[in-house]
Short mmCIF file of C-alpha atoms and ligand atoms in Angstrom, two decimals:
data_model
loop_
_atom_site.label_atom_id
_atom_site.label_comp_id
_atom_site.label_asym_id
_atom_site.label_seq_id
_atom_site.Cartn_x
_atom_site.Cartn_y
_atom_site.Cartn_z
CA MET A 1 47.69 158.95 161.45
CA PRO A 2 51.58 159.41 160.79
CA VAL A 3 53.29 160.14 163.81
CA MET A 4 54.75 163.51 162.60
CA GLY A 5 53.61 166.01 160.06
CA VAL A 6 55.27 168.67 158.37
CA GLY A 7 53.77 172.71 159.52
CA THR A 8 53.14 174.96 157.15
CA TRP A 9 52.65 178.16 158.70
CA GLN A 10 54.67 180.74 157.76
CA LEU A 11 56.69 179.13 154.65
CA THR A 12 58.27 181.99 152.97
CA THR A 13 60.28 179.50 150.98
CA ASP A 14 58.19 178.53 147.57
CA THR A 15 55.23 176.10 149.40
CA ALA A 16 55.11 173.65 146.29
CA ASP A 17 58.75 173.11 146.47
CA THR A 18 58.94 172.68 149.64
CA ILE A 19 56.10 170.20 149.97
CA ALA A 20 57.13 168.28 147.59
CA THR A 21 60.68 168.13 148.97
CA ALA A 22 59.12 166.99 152.20
CA LEU A 23 56.70 164.51 150.89
CA LYS A 24 59.83 162.96 148.63
CA LEU A 25 61.99 162.53 152.14
CA GLY A 26 58.95 160.44 153.65
CA TYR A 27 56.96 163.22 155.30
CA ARG A 28 53.47 161.71 154.99
CA MET A 29 51.13 164.42 156.99
CA ILE A 30 51.07 168.02 156.52
CA ASP A 31 49.44 170.35 158.55
CA THR A 32 47.95 173.84 156.93
CA SER A 33 45.06 176.19 157.49
CA GLY A 34 42.58 178.18 155.06
CA ASP A 35 44.19 181.29 156.54
CA TYR A 36 48.05 180.18 156.25
CA GLY A 37 47.72 180.72 152.58
CA THR A 38 49.85 177.89 151.73
CA GLN A 39 46.87 175.23 150.67
CA PRO A 40 47.12 176.47 146.70
CA GLY A 41 50.85 175.70 147.15
CA ILE A 42 50.46 172.33 149.04
CA ALA A 43 48.40 171.33 145.96
CA ASP A 44 50.84 172.00 144.07
CA GLY A 45 53.25 170.13 145.61
CA ILE A 46 51.48 167.54 146.39
CA SER A 47 50.75 166.71 142.61
CA ARG A 48 54.79 166.68 142.38
CA GLY A 49 55.59 164.67 145.03
CA GLY A 50 54.53 161.44 143.82
CA VAL A 51 52.41 160.16 146.87
CA GLU A 52 49.28 158.87 146.52
CA ARG A 53 46.57 160.04 147.80
CA ALA A 54 45.51 157.32 150.53
CA ASP A 55 48.89 157.51 151.70
CA PHE A 56 49.30 161.01 153.40
CA TYR A 57 47.58 162.50 155.92
CA LEU A 58 46.40 166.36 155.29
CA VAL A 59 45.43 168.58 158.18
CA THR A 60 43.44 171.81 157.64
CA LYS A 61 41.42 173.80 159.49
CA VAL A 62 38.80 176.27 159.87
CA GLU A 63 38.15 179.75 161.52
CA GLU A 64 36.16 180.41 164.42
CA VAL A 65 34.05 182.77 162.57
CA GLY A 66 31.87 181.85 159.46
CA ASP A 67 30.37 178.78 158.12
CA ALA A 68 32.61 176.02 159.30
CA TYR A 69 31.06 173.42 156.64
CA HIS A 70 31.81 176.20 153.93
CA ALA A 71 34.94 177.05 155.12
CA THR A 72 35.85 172.99 154.59
CA ARG A 73 34.31 173.03 150.99
CA LYS A 74 36.58 176.26 150.17
CA ASN A 75 39.70 174.76 151.47
CA LEU A 76 39.09 171.50 149.87
CA ASP A 77 38.69 173.33 146.63
CA GLU A 78 42.28 175.87 147.23
CA LEU A 79 43.71 171.82 148.35
CA GLN A 80 42.35 170.53 145.07
CA LEU A 81 41.11 167.27 147.13
CA ASP A 82 38.36 165.44 147.22
CA TYR A 83 38.38 165.26 151.26
CA ALA A 84 40.89 166.17 154.22
CA ASP A 85 41.59 163.59 156.88
CA LEU A 86 41.39 166.03 159.65
CA MET A 87 39.78 169.29 160.08
CA LEU A 88 39.96 171.37 162.94
CA ILE A 89 38.36 174.19 164.85
CA HIS A 90 41.24 176.91 164.58
CA ARG A 91 40.93 177.91 167.85
CA PRO A 92 37.45 178.59 170.46
CA PRO A 93 35.27 181.50 169.36
CA ARG A 94 35.54 184.47 171.63
CA THR A 95 32.58 183.21 173.63
CA GLY A 96 31.04 179.51 174.17
CA ALA A 97 32.97 176.68 172.94
CA GLY A 98 32.06 176.65 169.19
CA GLU A 99 29.34 174.18 169.49
CA ASP A 100 27.62 175.26 166.23
CA LEU A 101 31.22 175.17 164.14
CA TRP A 102 31.34 171.89 165.68
CA ARG A 103 28.14 170.65 164.25
CA SER A 104 29.32 172.06 161.18
CA LEU A 105 32.41 169.84 161.27
CA ILE A 106 30.07 166.71 162.11
CA ARG A 107 28.24 167.52 159.12
CA ALA A 108 30.88 167.64 157.25
CA LYS A 109 32.51 164.34 158.22
CA GLU A 110 29.11 162.70 157.52
CA ASP A 111 28.96 163.89 154.04
CA GLY A 112 32.52 163.06 153.69
CA LEU A 113 34.19 165.94 152.96
CA THR A 114 36.61 165.22 156.07
CA LYS A 115 37.62 161.30 157.62
CA ASP A 116 38.04 163.02 161.21
CA ILE A 117 37.19 166.32 163.05
CA GLY A 118 39.42 168.00 165.70
CA VAL A 119 39.93 171.25 167.48
CA SER A 120 42.95 173.24 168.03
CA ASN A 121 44.17 175.49 170.99
CA TYR A 122 41.06 174.08 173.18
CA SER A 123 41.01 173.72 176.86
CA ILE A 124 39.83 170.34 178.48
CA GLU A 125 36.81 172.66 179.95
CA LEU A 126 35.74 173.80 176.39
CA ILE A 127 36.19 169.97 174.74
CA ASP A 128 33.58 168.60 177.60
CA ARG A 129 31.44 171.56 176.55
CA LEU A 130 31.45 170.39 172.87
CA ILE A 131 31.15 166.79 173.66
CA ASP A 132 28.01 167.61 175.97
CA ALA A 133 26.35 169.24 173.32
CA THR A 134 26.84 166.77 170.74
CA GLY A 135 28.58 163.42 171.88
CA GLU A 136 31.09 163.60 169.37
CA VAL A 137 34.62 163.50 170.67
CA PRO A 138 37.35 165.61 168.77
CA THR A 139 40.03 163.14 167.49
CA VAL A 140 42.57 165.91 168.12
CA ASN A 141 43.30 168.73 170.07
CA GLN A 142 46.54 170.69 168.52
CA VAL A 143 48.05 172.72 170.80
CA GLU A 144 51.42 174.49 171.60
CA TRP A 145 53.48 171.77 173.30
CA SER A 146 56.90 171.33 173.87
CA PRO A 147 59.01 170.56 177.13
CA PHE A 148 58.95 174.35 178.10
CA GLY A 149 55.28 174.32 178.03
CA HIS A 150 52.93 171.23 178.37
CA SER A 151 50.28 170.00 180.62
CA ASP A 152 49.94 166.64 182.52
CA ASP A 153 46.53 167.10 183.08
CA LEU A 154 45.38 167.56 179.55
CA LEU A 155 47.62 164.64 178.19
CA ARG A 156 45.90 162.61 180.81
CA TYR A 157 42.41 163.87 180.14
CA ALA A 158 43.28 163.22 176.50
CA ARG A 159 44.64 159.63 176.58
CA GLU A 160 41.36 158.64 178.45
CA LYS A 161 39.31 160.13 176.01
CA GLN A 162 41.64 158.42 172.99
CA ILE A 163 42.42 162.43 171.97
CA VAL A 164 45.69 162.81 169.89
CA ILE A 165 47.38 165.84 170.99
CA GLN A 166 49.20 167.36 168.04
CA ALA A 167 51.97 169.24 168.90
CA TYR A 168 52.72 172.66 167.29
CA SER A 169 55.35 175.25 167.61
CA PRO A 170 57.47 171.86 168.83
CA LEU A 171 60.45 173.80 168.14
CA THR A 172 59.58 176.33 170.26
CA ARG A 173 59.64 178.60 167.07
CA THR A 174 63.74 177.92 168.00
CA LYS A 175 63.22 180.19 171.05
CA ARG A 176 64.64 177.80 173.28
CA LEU A 177 67.25 175.82 171.27
CA GLY A 178 69.87 176.88 173.23
CA ASP A 179 68.56 175.25 176.60
CA ALA A 180 71.37 174.48 178.48
CA THR A 181 69.95 171.12 179.67
CA LEU A 182 68.15 170.17 176.04
CA ALA A 183 71.89 170.53 174.62
CA GLU A 184 73.55 168.44 176.98
CA ILE A 185 70.78 165.59 176.04
CA ALA A 186 71.03 166.32 172.35
CA ALA A 187 74.81 165.78 172.85
CA LYS A 188 74.61 162.91 174.84
CA TYR A 189 72.52 160.99 171.78
CA GLY A 190 74.72 162.58 169.51
CA LYS A 191 71.85 164.71 168.08
CA SER A 192 70.08 168.21 167.48
CA PRO A 193 68.24 170.17 170.19
CA ALA A 194 65.36 170.35 167.38
CA GLN A 195 65.75 166.24 166.71
CA VAL A 196 65.58 165.66 170.69
CA LEU A 197 62.36 168.18 171.06
CA ILE A 198 60.58 165.43 168.03
CA ARG A 199 61.92 162.69 169.46
CA TRP A 200 60.34 163.89 173.34
CA ASN A 201 56.83 164.00 171.59
CA LEU A 202 56.96 160.48 169.63
CA GLU A 203 57.97 158.82 173.16
CA ARG A 204 54.97 160.32 174.66
CA GLY A 205 52.69 159.53 171.96
CA THR A 206 52.29 163.12 171.13
CA VAL A 207 52.49 164.20 167.40
CA PRO A 208 54.31 167.00 166.27
CA VAL A 209 54.05 169.03 163.53
CA PRO A 210 57.71 171.12 163.24
CA LYS A 211 57.74 173.69 160.28
CA ALA A 212 60.82 173.98 158.10
CA ASN A 213 61.78 176.10 154.97
CA GLN A 214 65.05 174.95 154.85
CA ARG A 215 65.94 171.40 153.41
CA GLN A 216 68.42 170.71 155.57
CA HIS A 217 65.98 171.19 158.67
CA LEU A 218 63.18 169.21 156.85
CA GLU A 219 65.91 166.45 156.64
CA GLU A 220 67.36 166.75 160.25
CA ASN A 221 63.63 166.87 161.38
CA ILE A 222 62.80 163.45 160.03
CA ASP A 223 66.02 161.84 160.69
CA VAL A 224 64.13 160.83 164.28
CA PHE A 225 64.09 157.19 163.87
CA ASP A 226 67.42 155.69 165.15
CA PHE A 227 67.50 156.60 168.59
CA ASP A 228 65.11 156.87 171.58
CA ILE A 229 65.11 158.76 174.42
CA SER A 230 65.57 157.36 178.05
CA GLU A 231 62.84 157.29 180.53
CA ASP A 232 64.97 159.15 182.79
CA ASP A 233 66.12 161.56 180.33
CA VAL A 234 62.07 162.25 179.33
CA GLU A 235 61.33 163.03 183.11
CA THR A 236 64.13 165.08 182.75
CA LEU A 237 62.87 167.10 179.91
CA ASN A 238 59.00 166.86 181.43
CA GLY A 239 60.61 168.64 184.28
CA LEU A 240 61.77 172.10 182.30
CA ASN A 241 58.03 172.74 182.16
CA GLU A 242 57.31 176.26 182.79
CA ARG A 243 54.16 176.66 180.88
CA TYR A 244 56.44 178.50 178.28
CA SER A 245 54.75 179.91 174.78
CA SER A 246 56.60 181.40 172.07
CA LEU A 247 53.32 182.72 170.68
CA GLY A 248 51.89 184.61 174.03
CA THR A 249 49.96 181.93 176.35
CA LEU A 250 48.97 178.58 176.16
CA PRO A 251 45.68 178.00 175.44
CA TYR A 252 44.91 175.11 177.78
CA VAL A 253 46.60 175.82 181.61
N1 LIG B 301 46.96 175.00 165.41
C1 LIG B 301 47.74 176.37 165.76
O1 LIG B 301 47.09 177.56 166.02
C2 LIG B 301 48.98 176.85 165.13
C3 LIG B 301 49.85 177.82 165.86
C4 LIG B 301 51.12 177.53 165.47
C5 LIG B 301 51.46 177.00 164.72
N2 LIG B 301 50.93 175.74 164.28
C6 LIG B 301 51.40 174.83 162.92
O2 LIG B 301 52.36 173.93 163.82
C7 LIG B 301 53.20 174.41 162.83
C8 LIG B 301 54.91 174.12 163.36
O3 LIG B 301 55.05 175.49 164.27
P1 LIG B 301 55.81 176.54 163.60
O4 LIG B 301 56.19 177.38 162.73
O5 LIG B 301 55.11 177.73 164.69
O6 LIG B 301 57.14 176.79 164.84
P2 LIG B 301 58.21 175.70 164.89
O7 LIG B 301 57.88 174.28 164.09
O8 LIG B 301 58.34 175.43 166.36
O9 LIG B 301 59.69 176.18 164.56
C9 LIG B 301 59.82 176.76 163.06
C10 LIG B 301 61.00 177.22 163.22
O10 LIG B 301 62.03 176.23 163.69
C11 LIG B 301 63.31 176.56 162.46
N3 LIG B 301 63.71 174.91 162.41
C12 LIG B 301 63.22 174.04 162.10
N4 LIG B 301 63.82 172.88 161.98
C13 LIG B 301 64.50 173.01 162.57
C14 LIG B 301 66.14 172.83 163.10
N5 LIG B 301 66.23 171.20 162.88
N6 LIG B 301 66.92 173.45 163.88
C15 LIG B 301 66.91 174.19 163.81
N7 LIG B 301 65.53 174.94 163.54
C16 LIG B 301 64.68 174.54 162.98
C17 LIG B 301 62.46 176.90 161.32
O11 LIG B 301 63.26 177.30 160.26
P3 LIG B 301 63.52 177.40 158.72
O12 LIG B 301 61.77 177.59 158.73
O13 LIG B 301 64.05 178.30 158.32
O14 LIG B 301 63.70 175.90 158.42
C18 LIG B 301 61.32 177.76 161.83
O15 LIG B 301 62.28 179.23 162.49
C19 LIG B 301 53.64 175.51 162.09
O16 LIG B 301 53.85 175.69 160.99
C20 LIG B 301 51.84 175.45 161.62
O17 LIG B 301 51.58 174.46 160.43
C21 LIG B 301 49.17 175.46 164.11
#
């Protein structure tokens, strides 16, 4: 799995152009979902992007209602792909942990529709319930994750189980880019606050999927491989945690 990707929720620019540009800039992971409406545009962008299928990693999601196997096939049709790299349950259903959805995704994986399967917006308890029911450990839990909202408990658990934490809304949907401590650290490294938020993930082995409509943002967000954040500064950023969620509540605390 690439160490970072590009998100596609609420892209307002032409999705195909944005994805073709992202691939040309060096992004190798694309995050989408059946309900984002971006899959057909991503298909076009991939065909224009000039990157072989084996060289990019496609993440998509099935909803918590309906037949996950059928939804997987539908996503692949929209994406014009034979397989996904990672298929996630978008969020847990209202009741239960989604054991039946999980069994359908296991079948989709066995049938070669996706290389890996995982979850999104899951707590430790709900992941344990999926594992208890099936023995299958999710490859990924994709959750809202930034210095302002994260969890040591979830990170420790994920490391123990070898589950990758993918960080969505890693730029706090811009809400916290003006934070004074973040600005101070960014200035110290000669980088932008957004670049520091992305790099903070890379330092800790979590995998951010920042979204950007603007080409300048796409360029900036992938220009994060020429610096490291010191352990002390990572600790300072960790300490900004206030369980902040730009979307409402963190599902895992
Ligand atoms: N699994 C889930 O339930 C779930 C939920 C939410 C999101 N996600 C995934 O995570 C992805 C990212 O999250 P998100 O879209 O919510 O928020 P985000 O990536 O935290 O923030 C996107 C916002 O940041 C701006 N931005 C991007 N790069 C910037 C930069 N370098 N400097 C300043 N501003 C910058 C973007 O502006 P422009 O667009 O104008 O460039 C956009 O307004 C989504 O697109 C989606 O793929 C998953």
